[in-house]
Structure formats: structure tokens, C-alpha cells
PDB file of N, CA and C in Angstrom:
ATOM      1  N   MET A   1      10.090 -15.637  -3.464  1.00 48.00           N
ATOM      2  CA  MET A   1       9.686 -14.663  -4.265  1.00 48.00           C
ATOM      3  C   MET A   1       9.385 -13.163  -3.311  1.00 48.00           C
ATOM      4  N   THR A   2       9.922 -11.999  -3.400  1.00 57.00           N
ATOM      5  CA  THR A   2       9.698 -10.900  -2.924  1.00 57.00           C
ATOM      6  C   THR A   2       8.340 -10.491  -2.881  1.00 57.00           C
ATOM      7  N   ASN A   3       7.322 -10.928  -3.958  1.00 74.00           N
ATOM      8  CA  ASN A   3       6.256 -10.558  -4.197  1.00 74.00           C
ATOM      9  C   ASN A   3       4.865 -11.218  -3.308  1.00 74.00           C
ATOM     10  N   ASN A   4       5.751 -12.806  -3.071  1.00 89.00           N
ATOM     11  CA  ASN A   4       4.603 -13.327  -1.721  1.00 89.00           C
ATOM     12  C   ASN A   4       5.026 -12.676  -0.700  1.00 89.00           C
ATOM     13  N   LYS A   5       6.362 -12.459  -0.192  1.00 92.00           N
ATOM     14  CA  LYS A   5       6.438 -11.741   1.136  1.00 92.00           C
ATOM     15  C   LYS A   5       5.827 -10.751   1.133  1.00 92.00           C
ATOM     16  N   ILE A   6       5.902  -9.872  -0.007  1.00 94.00           N
ATOM     17  CA  ILE A   6       4.719  -8.756   0.545  1.00 94.00           C
ATOM     18  C   ILE A   6       3.052  -8.777   0.420  1.00 94.00           C
ATOM     19  N   LEU A   7       2.881  -9.723  -0.324  1.00 94.00           N
ATOM     20  CA  LEU A   7       1.394 -10.232  -0.229  1.00 94.00           C
ATOM     21  C   LEU A   7       0.842 -10.960   0.875  1.00 94.00           C
ATOM     22  N   THR A   8       2.377 -11.373   1.361  1.00 95.00           N
ATOM     23  CA  THR A   8       1.821 -12.543   2.766  1.00 95.00           C
ATOM     24  C   THR A   8       1.514 -11.344   3.993  1.00 95.00           C
ATOM     25  N   LEU A   9       2.748 -10.437   3.630  1.00 96.00           N
ATOM     26  CA  LEU A   9       2.902  -9.420   4.809  1.00 96.00           C
ATOM     27  C   LEU A   9       1.431  -8.585   4.827  1.00 96.00           C
ATOM     28  N   LEU A  10       0.651  -8.031   3.895  1.00 96.00           N
ATOM     29  CA  LEU A  10      -0.332  -7.250   3.295  1.00 96.00           C
ATOM     30  C   LEU A  10      -1.573  -8.320   4.040  1.00 96.00           C
ATOM     31  N   GLY A  11      -1.619  -9.654   4.074  1.00 96.00           N
ATOM     32  CA  GLY A  11      -2.641 -10.119   4.270  1.00 96.00           C
ATOM     33  C   GLY A  11      -2.654 -10.567   5.654  1.00 96.00           C
ATOM     34  N   PHE A  12      -1.242 -10.403   6.306  1.00 97.00           N
ATOM     35  CA  PHE A  12      -0.940 -10.192   7.858  1.00 97.00           C
ATOM     36  C   PHE A  12      -1.580  -9.167   8.587  1.00 97.00           C
ATOM     37  N   ALA A  13      -1.666  -8.155   7.788  1.00 97.00           N
ATOM     38  CA  ALA A  13      -1.751  -6.945   8.593  1.00 97.00           C
ATOM     39  C   ALA A  13      -3.051  -6.923   8.283  1.00 97.00           C
ATOM     40  N   ALA A  14      -3.745  -7.110   6.947  1.00 97.00           N
ATOM     41  CA  ALA A  14      -5.571  -6.874   7.213  1.00 97.00           C
ATOM     42  C   ALA A  14      -6.060  -7.695   8.187  1.00 97.00           C
ATOM     43  N   LYS A  15      -5.519  -9.147   8.537  1.00 97.00           N
ATOM     44  CA  LYS A  15      -6.109 -10.099   9.233  1.00 97.00           C
ATOM     45  C   LYS A  15      -5.678  -9.330  11.127  1.00 97.00           C
ATOM     46  N   ALA A  16      -4.520  -8.713  11.150  1.00 97.00           N
ATOM     47  CA  ALA A  16      -4.755  -7.814  12.197  1.00 97.00           C
ATOM     48  C   ALA A  16      -5.398  -6.193  12.373  1.00 97.00           C
ATOM     49  N   GLY A  17      -6.032  -6.252  11.356  1.00 97.00           N
ATOM     50  CA  GLY A  17      -6.660  -5.174  11.320  1.00 97.00           C
ATOM     51  C   GLY A  17      -6.019  -3.680  11.225  1.00 97.00           C
ATOM     52  N   LYS A  18      -4.655  -3.931  10.465  1.00 98.00           N
ATOM     53  CA  LYS A  18      -3.741  -2.545  10.645  1.00 98.00           C
ATOM     54  C   LYS A  18      -3.831  -2.184   8.630  1.00 98.00           C
ATOM     55  N   LEU A  19      -4.671  -2.194   8.000  1.00 98.00           N
ATOM     56  CA  LEU A  19      -4.729  -1.468   6.778  1.00 98.00           C
ATOM     57  C   LEU A  19      -6.537  -0.939   6.484  1.00 98.00           C
ATOM     58  N   SER A  20      -5.954   0.355   6.098  1.00 97.00           N
ATOM     59  CA  SER A  20      -7.313   0.919   5.091  1.00 97.00           C
ATOM     60  C   SER A  20      -7.119   0.670   4.025  1.00 97.00           C
ATOM     61  N   TYR A  21      -8.351   0.470   3.646  1.00 97.00           N
ATOM     62  CA  TYR A  21      -8.821  -0.573   2.384  1.00 97.00           C
ATOM     63  C   TYR A  21      -9.607   1.018   1.472  1.00 97.00           C
ATOM     64  N   GLY A  22      -8.322   0.758  -0.052  1.00 95.00           N
ATOM     65  CA  GLY A  22      -9.027   1.596  -1.105  1.00 95.00           C
ATOM     66  C   GLY A  22      -8.814   3.315  -0.805  1.00 95.00           C
ATOM     67  N   MET A  23      -8.947   3.817  -1.770  1.00 96.00           N
ATOM     68  CA  MET A  23      -8.946   5.750  -2.099  1.00 96.00           C
ATOM     69  C   MET A  23      -8.936   6.228  -1.193  1.00 96.00           C
ATOM     70  N   ASP A  24     -10.223   6.314  -0.999  1.00 97.00           N
ATOM     71  CA  ASP A  24     -10.623   7.504   0.386  1.00 97.00           C
ATOM     72  C   ASP A  24     -10.192   7.054   1.926  1.00 97.00           C
ATOM     73  N   SER A  25     -10.125   5.726   2.150  1.00 97.00           N
ATOM     74  CA  SER A  25      -9.728   5.143   3.721  1.00 97.00           C
ATOM     75  C   SER A  25      -8.184   5.395   3.819  1.00 97.00           C
ATOM     76  N   ALA A  26      -7.446   5.311   2.489  1.00 97.00           N
ATOM     77  CA  ALA A  26      -6.313   5.430   2.677  1.00 97.00           C
ATOM     78  C   ALA A  26      -5.653   6.931   2.558  1.00 97.00           C
ATOM     79  N   LYS A  27      -6.420   7.662   1.930  1.00 97.00           N
ATOM     80  CA  LYS A  27      -6.506   9.103   1.914  1.00 97.00           C
ATOM     81  C   LYS A  27      -6.344   9.682   3.613  1.00 97.00           C
ATOM     82  N   GLU A  28      -7.905   8.989   4.050  1.00 97.00           N
ATOM     83  CA  GLU A  28      -8.243   9.387   5.501  1.00 97.00           C
ATOM     84  C   GLU A  28      -6.945   8.982   6.423  1.00 97.00           C
ATOM     85  N   ALA A  29      -6.428   8.529   6.380  1.00 98.00           N
ATOM     86  CA  ALA A  29      -5.564   7.455   7.003  1.00 98.00           C
ATOM     87  C   ALA A  29      -3.932   8.267   7.051  1.00 98.00           C
ATOM     88  N   VAL A  30      -3.948   9.241   5.611  1.00 97.00           N
ATOM     89  CA  VAL A  30      -2.433   9.623   5.527  1.00 97.00           C
ATOM     90  C   VAL A  30      -2.712  10.994   5.852  1.00 97.00           C
ATOM     91  N   LEU A  31      -3.559  11.370   6.163  1.00 97.00           N
ATOM     92  CA  LEU A  31      -4.185  12.432   6.439  1.00 97.00           C
ATOM     93  C   LEU A  31      -4.341  12.799   8.204  1.00 97.00           C
ATOM     94  N   LYS A  32      -4.617  11.783   8.569  1.00 97.00           N
ATOM     95  CA  LYS A  32      -5.098  11.702  10.337  1.00 97.00           C
ATOM     96  C   LYS A  32      -3.680  11.343  10.511  1.00 97.00           C
ATOM     97  N   SER A  33      -2.515  11.121  10.002  1.00 96.00           N
ATOM     98  CA  SER A  33      -1.517  10.597  10.516  1.00 96.00           C
ATOM     99  C   SER A  33      -1.167   9.166  10.739  1.00 96.00           C
ATOM    100  N   LYS A  34      -2.269   8.569  10.420  1.00 97.00           N
ATOM    101  CA  LYS A  34      -2.399   6.928  10.949  1.00 97.00           C
ATOM    102  C   LYS A  34      -1.530   6.192   9.977  1.00 97.00           C
ATOM    103  N   SER A  35      -1.036   6.536   8.478  1.00 98.00           N
ATOM    104  CA  SER A  35      -0.399   5.941   7.770  1.00 98.00           C
ATOM    105  C   SER A  35       1.065   5.758   7.367  1.00 98.00           C
ATOM    106  N   LYS A  36       1.611   4.621   7.751  1.00 98.00           N
ATOM    107  CA  LYS A  36       2.925   4.373   7.837  1.00 98.00           C
ATOM    108  C   LYS A  36       3.331   3.953   6.388  1.00 98.00           C
ATOM    109  N   LEU A  37       2.655   3.775   5.870  1.00 98.00           N
ATOM    110  CA  LEU A  37       3.125   3.065   4.380  1.00 98.00           C
ATOM    111  C   LEU A  37       1.664   2.933   3.161  1.00 98.00           C
ATOM    112  N   VAL A  38       1.560   3.690   2.175  1.00 97.00           N
ATOM    113  CA  VAL A  38       0.630   3.544   1.278  1.00 97.00           C
ATOM    114  C   VAL A  38       1.533   1.947   0.014  1.00 97.00           C
ATOM    115  N   VAL A  39       0.555   1.054  -0.120  1.00 97.00           N
ATOM    116  CA  VAL A  39       0.784   0.656  -1.249  1.00 97.00           C
ATOM    117  C   VAL A  39      -0.158   0.173  -2.264  1.00 97.00           C
ATOM    118  N   ALA A  40       0.253   0.811  -3.072  1.00 96.00           N
ATOM    119  CA  ALA A  40      -0.567   0.676  -4.423  1.00 96.00           C
ATOM    120  C   ALA A  40      -0.296  -0.362  -5.446  1.00 96.00           C
ATOM    121  N   ALA A  41      -1.283  -0.872  -6.363  1.00 95.00           N
ATOM    122  CA  ALA A  41      -1.419  -1.774  -7.155  1.00 95.00           C
ATOM    123  C   ALA A  41      -0.996  -0.965  -8.797  1.00 95.00           C
ATOM    124  N   GLU A  42      -0.056  -1.656 -10.023  1.00 94.00           N
ATOM    125  CA  GLU A  42       0.247  -1.199 -10.702  1.00 94.00           C
ATOM    126  C   GLU A  42      -0.773  -0.651 -11.646  1.00 94.00           C
ATOM    127  N   ASP A  43      -1.509  -1.329 -11.569  1.00 95.00           N
ATOM    128  CA  ASP A  43      -2.896  -1.117 -12.576  1.00 95.00           C
ATOM    129  C   ASP A  43      -3.767  -0.006 -11.793  1.00 95.00           C
ATOM    130  N   ILE A  44      -3.867   0.531 -10.911  1.00 96.00           N
ATOM    131  CA  ILE A  44      -4.675   1.371 -10.699  1.00 96.00           C
ATOM    132  C   ILE A  44      -4.339   2.804 -11.576  1.00 96.00           C
ATOM    133  N   SER A  45      -5.316   3.477 -11.758  1.00 95.00           N
ATOM    134  CA  SER A  45      -5.364   4.539 -12.927  1.00 95.00           C
ATOM    135  C   SER A  45      -4.667   5.702 -12.779  1.00 95.00           C
ATOM    136  N   PRO A  46      -4.094   5.904 -13.290  1.00 94.00           N
ATOM    137  CA  PRO A  46      -2.720   7.435 -13.152  1.00 94.00           C
ATOM    138  C   PRO A  46      -3.400   8.318 -12.458  1.00 94.00           C
ATOM    139  N   LYS A  47      -5.081   8.523 -12.614  1.00 96.00           N
ATOM    140  CA  LYS A  47      -5.311   9.710 -11.654  1.00 96.00           C
ATOM    141  C   LYS A  47      -5.291   9.222 -10.045  1.00 96.00           C
ATOM    142  N   SER A  48      -5.781   8.299  -9.660  1.00 95.00           N
ATOM    143  CA  SER A  48      -5.421   7.767  -8.540  1.00 95.00           C
ATOM    144  C   SER A  48      -3.720   7.576  -7.848  1.00 95.00           C
ATOM    145  N   LYS A  49      -3.160   7.220  -8.891  1.00 94.00           N
ATOM    146  CA  LYS A  49      -1.639   6.942  -8.195  1.00 94.00           C
ATOM    147  C   LYS A  49      -1.462   8.995  -8.238  1.00 94.00           C
ATOM    148  N   LYS A  50      -1.675   9.585  -8.734  1.00 96.00           N
ATOM    149  CA  LYS A  50      -1.446  10.955  -8.620  1.00 96.00           C
ATOM    150  C   LYS A  50      -2.146  11.634  -7.605  1.00 96.00           C
ATOM    151  N   GLU A  51      -3.119  11.717  -6.975  1.00 96.00           N
ATOM    152  CA  GLU A  51      -3.618  12.087  -5.933  1.00 96.00           C
ATOM    153  C   GLU A  51      -3.360  11.275  -4.724  1.00 96.00           C
ATOM    154  N   ILE A  52      -3.357  10.239  -4.609  1.00 96.00           N
ATOM    155  CA  ILE A  52      -2.433   9.344  -3.358  1.00 96.00           C
ATOM    156  C   ILE A  52      -0.998   9.572  -3.626  1.00 96.00           C
ATOM    157  N   ALA A  53      -0.601  10.038  -4.406  1.00 95.00           N
ATOM    158  CA  ALA A  53       0.743  10.445  -4.004  1.00 95.00           C
ATOM    159  C   ALA A  53       1.064  12.044  -3.566  1.00 95.00           C
ATOM    160  N   PHE A  54      -0.024  12.849  -3.846  1.00 97.00           N
ATOM    161  CA  PHE A  54      -0.071  13.727  -3.538  1.00 97.00           C
ATOM    162  C   PHE A  54      -0.103  14.157  -1.702  1.00 97.00           C
ATOM    163  N   TYR A  55      -1.246  13.566  -1.376  1.00 96.00           N
ATOM    164  CA  TYR A  55      -1.410  13.831  -0.457  1.00 96.00           C
ATOM    165  C   TYR A  55      -0.424  13.060   0.386  1.00 96.00           C
ATOM    166  N   SER A  56       0.234  12.229  -0.192  1.00 96.00           N
ATOM    167  CA  SER A  56       1.370  11.404   1.198  1.00 96.00           C
ATOM    168  C   SER A  56       2.592  12.123   0.865  1.00 96.00           C
ATOM    169  N   ASP A  57       2.921  12.565  -0.489  1.00 95.00           N
ATOM    170  CA  ASP A  57       4.170  13.702  -0.497  1.00 95.00           C
ATOM    171  C   ASP A  57       3.838  14.711   0.513  1.00 95.00           C
ATOM    172  N   LYS A  58       2.191  15.022   1.152  1.00 94.00           N
ATOM    173  CA  LYS A  58       2.193  16.098   1.592  1.00 94.00           C
ATOM    174  C   LYS A  58       2.882  15.937   2.862  1.00 94.00           C
ATOM    175  N   ILE A  59       2.383  14.868   3.703  1.00 94.00           N
ATOM    176  CA  ILE A  59       2.352  14.325   4.876  1.00 94.00           C
ATOM    177  C   ILE A  59       3.984  13.176   5.359  1.00 94.00           C
ATOM    178  N   GLY A  60       4.302  12.956   4.159  1.00 96.00           N
ATOM    179  CA  GLY A  60       5.426  12.648   4.175  1.00 96.00           C
ATOM    180  C   GLY A  60       5.697  11.004   4.581  1.00 96.00           C
ATOM    181  N   VAL A  61       4.447  10.592   3.939  1.00 96.00           N
ATOM    182  CA  VAL A  61       4.145   8.712   4.019  1.00 96.00           C
ATOM    183  C   VAL A  61       4.534   8.320   2.573  1.00 96.00           C
ATOM    184  N   LYS A  62       5.467   7.165   2.246  1.00 96.00           N
ATOM    185  CA  LYS A  62       5.892   6.559   1.196  1.00 96.00           C
ATOM    186  C   LYS A  62       4.931   5.933   1.076  1.00 96.00           C
ATOM    187  N   VAL A  63       4.388   5.973  -0.763  1.00 96.00           N
ATOM    188  CA  VAL A  63       4.098   5.461  -1.771  1.00 96.00           C
ATOM    189  C   VAL A  63       4.817   4.275  -2.398  1.00 96.00           C
ATOM    190  N   LEU A  64       4.338   2.982  -2.026  1.00 95.00           N
ATOM    191  CA  LEU A  64       5.056   2.149  -2.915  1.00 95.00           C
ATOM    192  C   LEU A  64       4.295   1.419  -3.879  1.00 95.00           C
ATOM    193  N   VAL A  65       4.675   1.714  -4.929  1.00 91.00           N
ATOM    194  CA  VAL A  65       4.066   0.971  -6.306  1.00 91.00           C
ATOM    195  C   VAL A  65       4.828  -0.171  -6.948  1.00 91.00           C
ATOM    196  N   VAL A  66       4.450  -1.501  -6.633  1.00 82.00           N
ATOM    197  CA  VAL A  66       5.237  -2.302  -7.096  1.00 82.00           C
ATOM    198  C   VAL A  66       4.610  -2.784  -8.186  1.00 82.00           C
ATOM    199  N   ASP A  67       5.500  -2.955  -9.436  1.00 84.00           N
ATOM    200  CA  ASP A  67       5.094  -3.093 -10.891  1.00 84.00           C
ATOM    201  C   ASP A  67       4.872  -4.215 -11.354  1.00 84.00           C
ATOM    202  N   THR A  68       5.120  -5.586 -10.072  1.00 85.00           N
ATOM    203  CA  THR A  68       4.455  -6.484 -10.715  1.00 85.00           C
ATOM    204  C   THR A  68       3.180  -6.740  -9.810  1.00 85.00           C
ATOM    205  N   LEU A  69       2.788  -5.874  -9.029  1.00 91.00           N
ATOM    206  CA  LEU A  69       1.463  -6.400  -8.678  1.00 91.00           C
ATOM    207  C   LEU A  69       0.122  -5.933  -8.520  1.00 91.00           C
ATOM    208  N   ASN A  70      -0.727  -5.969  -9.577  1.00 94.00           N
ATOM    209  CA  ASN A  70      -2.051  -5.731  -9.741  1.00 94.00           C
ATOM    210  C   ASN A  70      -2.979  -5.790  -8.607  1.00 94.00           C
ATOM    211  N   ILE A  71      -3.847  -5.184  -9.179  1.00 95.00           N
ATOM    212  CA  ILE A  71      -5.324  -5.227  -8.032  1.00 95.00           C
ATOM    213  C   ILE A  71      -6.028  -7.248  -7.322  1.00 95.00           C
ATOM    214  N   GLU A  72      -5.747  -7.681  -8.732  1.00 95.00           N
ATOM    215  CA  GLU A  72      -6.334  -8.951  -8.234  1.00 95.00           C
ATOM    216  C   GLU A  72      -5.526  -9.359  -7.400  1.00 95.00           C
ATOM    217  N   ASN A  73      -3.697  -9.342  -7.906  1.00 93.00           N
ATOM    218  CA  ASN A  73      -2.668 -10.184  -6.454  1.00 93.00           C
ATOM    219  C   ASN A  73      -3.421  -9.503  -4.885  1.00 93.00           C
ATOM    220  N   ILE A  74      -3.345  -8.032  -4.876  1.00 95.00           N
ATOM    221  CA  ILE A  74      -3.380  -7.338  -4.085  1.00 95.00           C
ATOM    222  C   ILE A  74      -4.859  -7.998  -3.177  1.00 95.00           C
ATOM    223  N   SER A  75      -5.419  -7.874  -3.939  1.00 96.00           N
ATOM    224  CA  SER A  75      -7.513  -8.196  -3.515  1.00 96.00           C
ATOM    225  C   SER A  75      -7.202  -9.524  -3.152  1.00 96.00           C
ATOM    226  N   HIS A  76      -6.754 -10.378  -3.648  1.00 95.00           N
ATOM    227  CA  HIS A  76      -6.440 -12.246  -2.999  1.00 95.00           C
ATOM    228  C   HIS A  76      -5.925 -12.222  -1.655  1.00 95.00           C
ATOM    229  N   ALA A  77      -4.546 -11.445  -1.222  1.00 95.00           N
ATOM    230  CA  ALA A  77      -4.116 -11.849  -0.485  1.00 95.00           C
ATOM    231  C   ALA A  77      -5.178 -10.867   0.793  1.00 95.00           C
ATOM    232  N   ILE A  78      -5.426  -9.701   0.795  1.00 96.00           N
ATOM    233  CA  ILE A  78      -6.161  -8.809   1.689  1.00 96.00           C
ATOM    234  C   ILE A  78      -7.883  -9.413   2.027  1.00 96.00           C
ATOM    235  N   GLY A  79      -8.005 -10.279   1.018  1.00 96.00           N
ATOM    236  CA  GLY A  79      -9.486 -10.699   0.942  1.00 96.00           C
ATOM    237  C   GLY A  79     -10.755  -9.137   0.755  1.00 96.00           C
ATOM    238  N   LYS A  80     -10.292  -8.266   0.251  1.00 96.00           N
ATOM    239  CA  LYS A  80     -10.938  -7.736  -0.558  1.00 96.00           C
ATOM    240  C   LYS A  80     -10.604  -6.690  -1.478  1.00 96.00           C
ATOM    241  N   ARG A  81     -11.847  -6.455  -2.256  1.00 96.00           N
ATOM    242  CA  ARG A  81     -11.312  -5.720  -3.816  1.00 96.00           C
ATOM    243  C   ARG A  81     -10.837  -4.398  -3.421  1.00 96.00           C
ATOM    244  N   CYS A  82      -9.302  -3.886  -3.494  1.00 94.00           N
ATOM    245  CA  CYS A  82      -8.996  -2.893  -3.608  1.00 94.00           C
ATOM    246  C   CYS A  82      -7.360  -2.846  -4.329  1.00 94.00           C
ATOM    247  N   GLY A  83      -6.830  -1.415  -4.800  1.00 95.00           N
ATOM    248  CA  GLY A  83      -5.922  -1.405  -5.269  1.00 95.00           C
ATOM    249  C   GLY A  83      -5.087  -0.739  -4.484  1.00 95.00           C
ATOM    250  N   ILE A  84      -5.616   0.094  -3.490  1.00 97.00           N
ATOM    251  CA  ILE A  84      -4.806   0.863  -2.966  1.00 97.00           C
ATOM    252  C   ILE A  84      -5.120   0.659  -1.032  1.00 97.00           C
ATOM    253  N   VAL A  85      -3.945   0.128  -0.273  1.00 97.00           N
ATOM    254  CA  VAL A  85      -3.995   0.340   0.872  1.00 97.00           C
ATOM    255  C   VAL A  85      -3.173   1.256   1.413  1.00 97.00           C
ATOM    256  N   SER A  86      -3.785   1.567   2.526  1.00 98.00           N
ATOM    257  CA  SER A  86      -2.562   2.243   3.845  1.00 98.00           C
ATOM    258  C   SER A  86      -2.327   0.931   4.580  1.00 98.00           C
ATOM    259  N   VAL A  87      -0.865   1.149   4.888  1.00 98.00           N
ATOM    260  CA  VAL A  87      -0.681   0.163   5.925  1.00 98.00           C
ATOM    261  C   VAL A  87      -0.385   1.157   7.272  1.00 98.00           C
ATOM    262  N   ASN A  88      -1.142   0.360   8.314  1.00 98.00           N
ATOM    263  CA  ASN A  88      -0.981   1.439   9.216  1.00 98.00           C
ATOM    264  C   ASN A  88      -0.309   0.990  10.784  1.00 98.00           C
ATOM    265  N   ASP A  89       0.697   0.437  10.311  1.00 98.00           N
ATOM    266  CA  ASP A  89       1.338  -0.311  11.564  1.00 98.00           C
ATOM    267  C   ASP A  89       2.774   0.206  10.975  1.00 98.00           C
ATOM    268  N   GLU A  90       3.967   0.204  11.853  1.00 97.00           N
ATOM    269  CA  GLU A  90       4.999   0.494  11.440  1.00 97.00           C
ATOM    270  C   GLU A  90       5.864  -0.455  11.289  1.00 97.00           C
ATOM    271  N   SER A  91       5.764  -1.888  11.703  1.00 97.00           N
ATOM    272  CA  SER A  91       6.422  -2.499  11.911  1.00 97.00           C
ATOM    273  C   SER A  91       5.883  -3.617  10.435  1.00 97.00           C
ATOM    274  N   PHE A  92       4.651  -3.705  10.219  1.00 97.00           N
ATOM    275  CA  PHE A  92       4.156  -3.894   8.742  1.00 97.00           C
ATOM    276  C   PHE A  92       5.124  -3.338   7.797  1.00 97.00           C
ATOM    277  N   ALA A  93       4.640  -2.078   7.893  1.00 97.00           N
ATOM    278  CA  ALA A  93       5.411  -0.684   6.705  1.00 97.00           C
ATOM    279  C   ALA A  93       6.770  -1.357   6.456  1.00 97.00           C
ATOM    280  N   ASN A  94       7.778  -1.422   7.433  1.00 96.00           N
ATOM    281  CA  ASN A  94       8.795  -1.500   7.409  1.00 96.00           C
ATOM    282  C   ASN A  94       9.300  -3.193   7.037  1.00 96.00           C
ATOM    283  N   GLY A  95       8.569  -3.851   7.342  1.00 96.00           N
ATOM    284  CA  GLY A  95       8.468  -5.381   6.823  1.00 96.00           C
ATOM    285  C   GLY A  95       8.234  -5.215   4.990  1.00 96.00           C
ATOM    286  N   ILE A  96       7.423  -4.424   4.936  1.00 95.00           N
ATOM    287  CA  ILE A  96       7.180  -4.651   3.450  1.00 95.00           C
ATOM    288  C   ILE A  96       8.020  -3.978   2.333  1.00 95.00           C
ATOM    289  N   MET A  97       8.309  -2.434   2.964  1.00 94.00           N
ATOM    290  CA  MET A  97       9.460  -1.726   2.662  1.00 94.00           C
ATOM    291  C   MET A  97      10.387  -2.674   2.502  1.00 94.00           C
ATOM    292  N   ASN A  98      11.197  -3.479   3.266  1.00 93.00           N
ATOM    293  CA  ASN A  98      12.328  -3.893   3.475  1.00 93.00           C
ATOM    294  C   ASN A  98      12.304  -5.662   2.452  1.00 93.00           C
ATOM    295  N   ALA A  99      11.154  -6.253   2.100  1.00 91.00           N
ATOM    296  CA  ALA A  99      10.806  -6.769   1.008  1.00 91.00           C
ATOM    297  C   ALA A  99      10.846  -6.346  -0.279  1.00 91.00           C
ATOM    298  N   SER A 100      10.243  -4.979  -0.363  1.00 88.00           N
ATOM    299  CA  SER A 100      10.497  -4.354  -1.308  1.00 88.00           C
ATOM    300  C   SER A 100      11.840  -4.073  -2.007  1.00 88.00           C
ATOM    301  N   ILE A 101      12.764  -3.629  -1.352  1.00 84.00           N
ATOM    302  CA  ILE A 101      13.890  -2.748  -1.438  1.00 84.00           C
ATOM    303  C   ILE A 101      14.652  -4.333  -1.831  1.00 84.00           C
ATOM    304  N   MET A 102      14.819  -5.286  -1.246  1.00 77.00           N
ATOM    305  CA  MET A 102      15.428  -6.375  -1.732  1.00 77.00           C
ATOM    306  C   MET A 102      14.820  -6.997  -2.817  1.00 77.00           C
ATOM    307  N   GLY A 103      13.955  -7.156  -3.018  1.00 63.00           N
ATOM    308  CA  GLY A 103      13.240  -7.219  -4.730  1.00 63.00           C
ATOM    309  C   GLY A 103      14.211  -6.038  -5.875  1.00 63.00           C
ATOM    310  N   GLY A 104      14.201  -5.055  -5.394  1.00 46.00           N
ATOM    311  CA  GLY A 104      14.648  -3.736  -6.174  1.00 46.00           C
ATOM    312  C   GLY A 104      13.295  -3.493  -7.332  1.00 46.00           C
ATOM    313  N   ASN A 105      12.068  -3.627  -6.306  1.00 45.00           N
ATOM    314  CA  ASN A 105      10.960  -3.227  -7.316  1.00 45.00           C
ATOM    315  C   ASN A 105      10.244  -1.432  -6.035  1.00 45.00           C
ATOM    316  N   ALA A 106      11.018  -1.061  -5.034  1.00 43.00           N
ATOM    317  CA  ALA A 106      10.222   0.319  -4.836  1.00 43.00           C
ATOM    318  C   ALA A 106      10.504   1.402  -5.603  1.00 43.00           C
ATOM    319  N   ASN A 107       9.367   1.905  -5.340  1.00 44.00           N
ATOM    320  CA  ASN A 107       9.263   3.175  -6.431  1.00 44.00           C
ATOM    321  C   ASN A 107       8.734   4.266  -6.102  1.00 44.00           C
ATOM    322  N   GLU A 108       9.199   5.238  -5.606  1.00 37.00           N
ATOM    323  CA  GLU A 108       9.045   6.436  -4.906  1.00 37.00           C
ATOM    324  C   GLU A 108       8.214   7.575  -5.865  1.00 37.00           C
TER     325      GLU A 108
END
């Protein structure tokens, strides 16, 4: 299952210390050009989706909202409760994007 691959990669990225957790940290990573990809749960607030999309678009970072991943799934995979994470590693970001494209769940 594609979502399992995304969650697995997020878990590996978390263990490797390559994630920024939550809106504030993800936004900071985007603004400091550390972020390679932002992954957001489908059930975060519309305000949060709009805000992270605004900053990401400004800097040119993709935002991935997978319509079958919720805060609970992501939190379980990374070991912290949050619905928005910044992936701060090119390899993990590429792997997650490839997994999402293979499943046809990528939203821009």
C-alpha cells in the first residue's frame, strides 16, 4: 500500500532527525530553505493548509496532502502528535513524492 510506504519513509526520516514537526517548525524550515517537502494530513484545519501553502509557494517548496493520511496515521508513524511535517532531506522528500505519485494521491 502506497500510504504505508509514505508513513514508513516519514518514520525513517523522523529517526534520522530529518523532520520539522508542526506548523511553526515546518514554516520556519520552509522560510530558512531547509525544507524539501511539506507533508500535511488531510484533516488539518483549512487555515493551516492555506497558511503552509502560502509560505511554501512563496519559497517554491511542494506541499503534499495525501487524502487518506490523517493526523493519527502521521503521528503514529513519526512518534509525535502533529499533522504537518517538513521533510528536510532531499532523498526522503523524493522517496515520499515518488510513493505518492505511484499511488496517484499527490495534491499540489
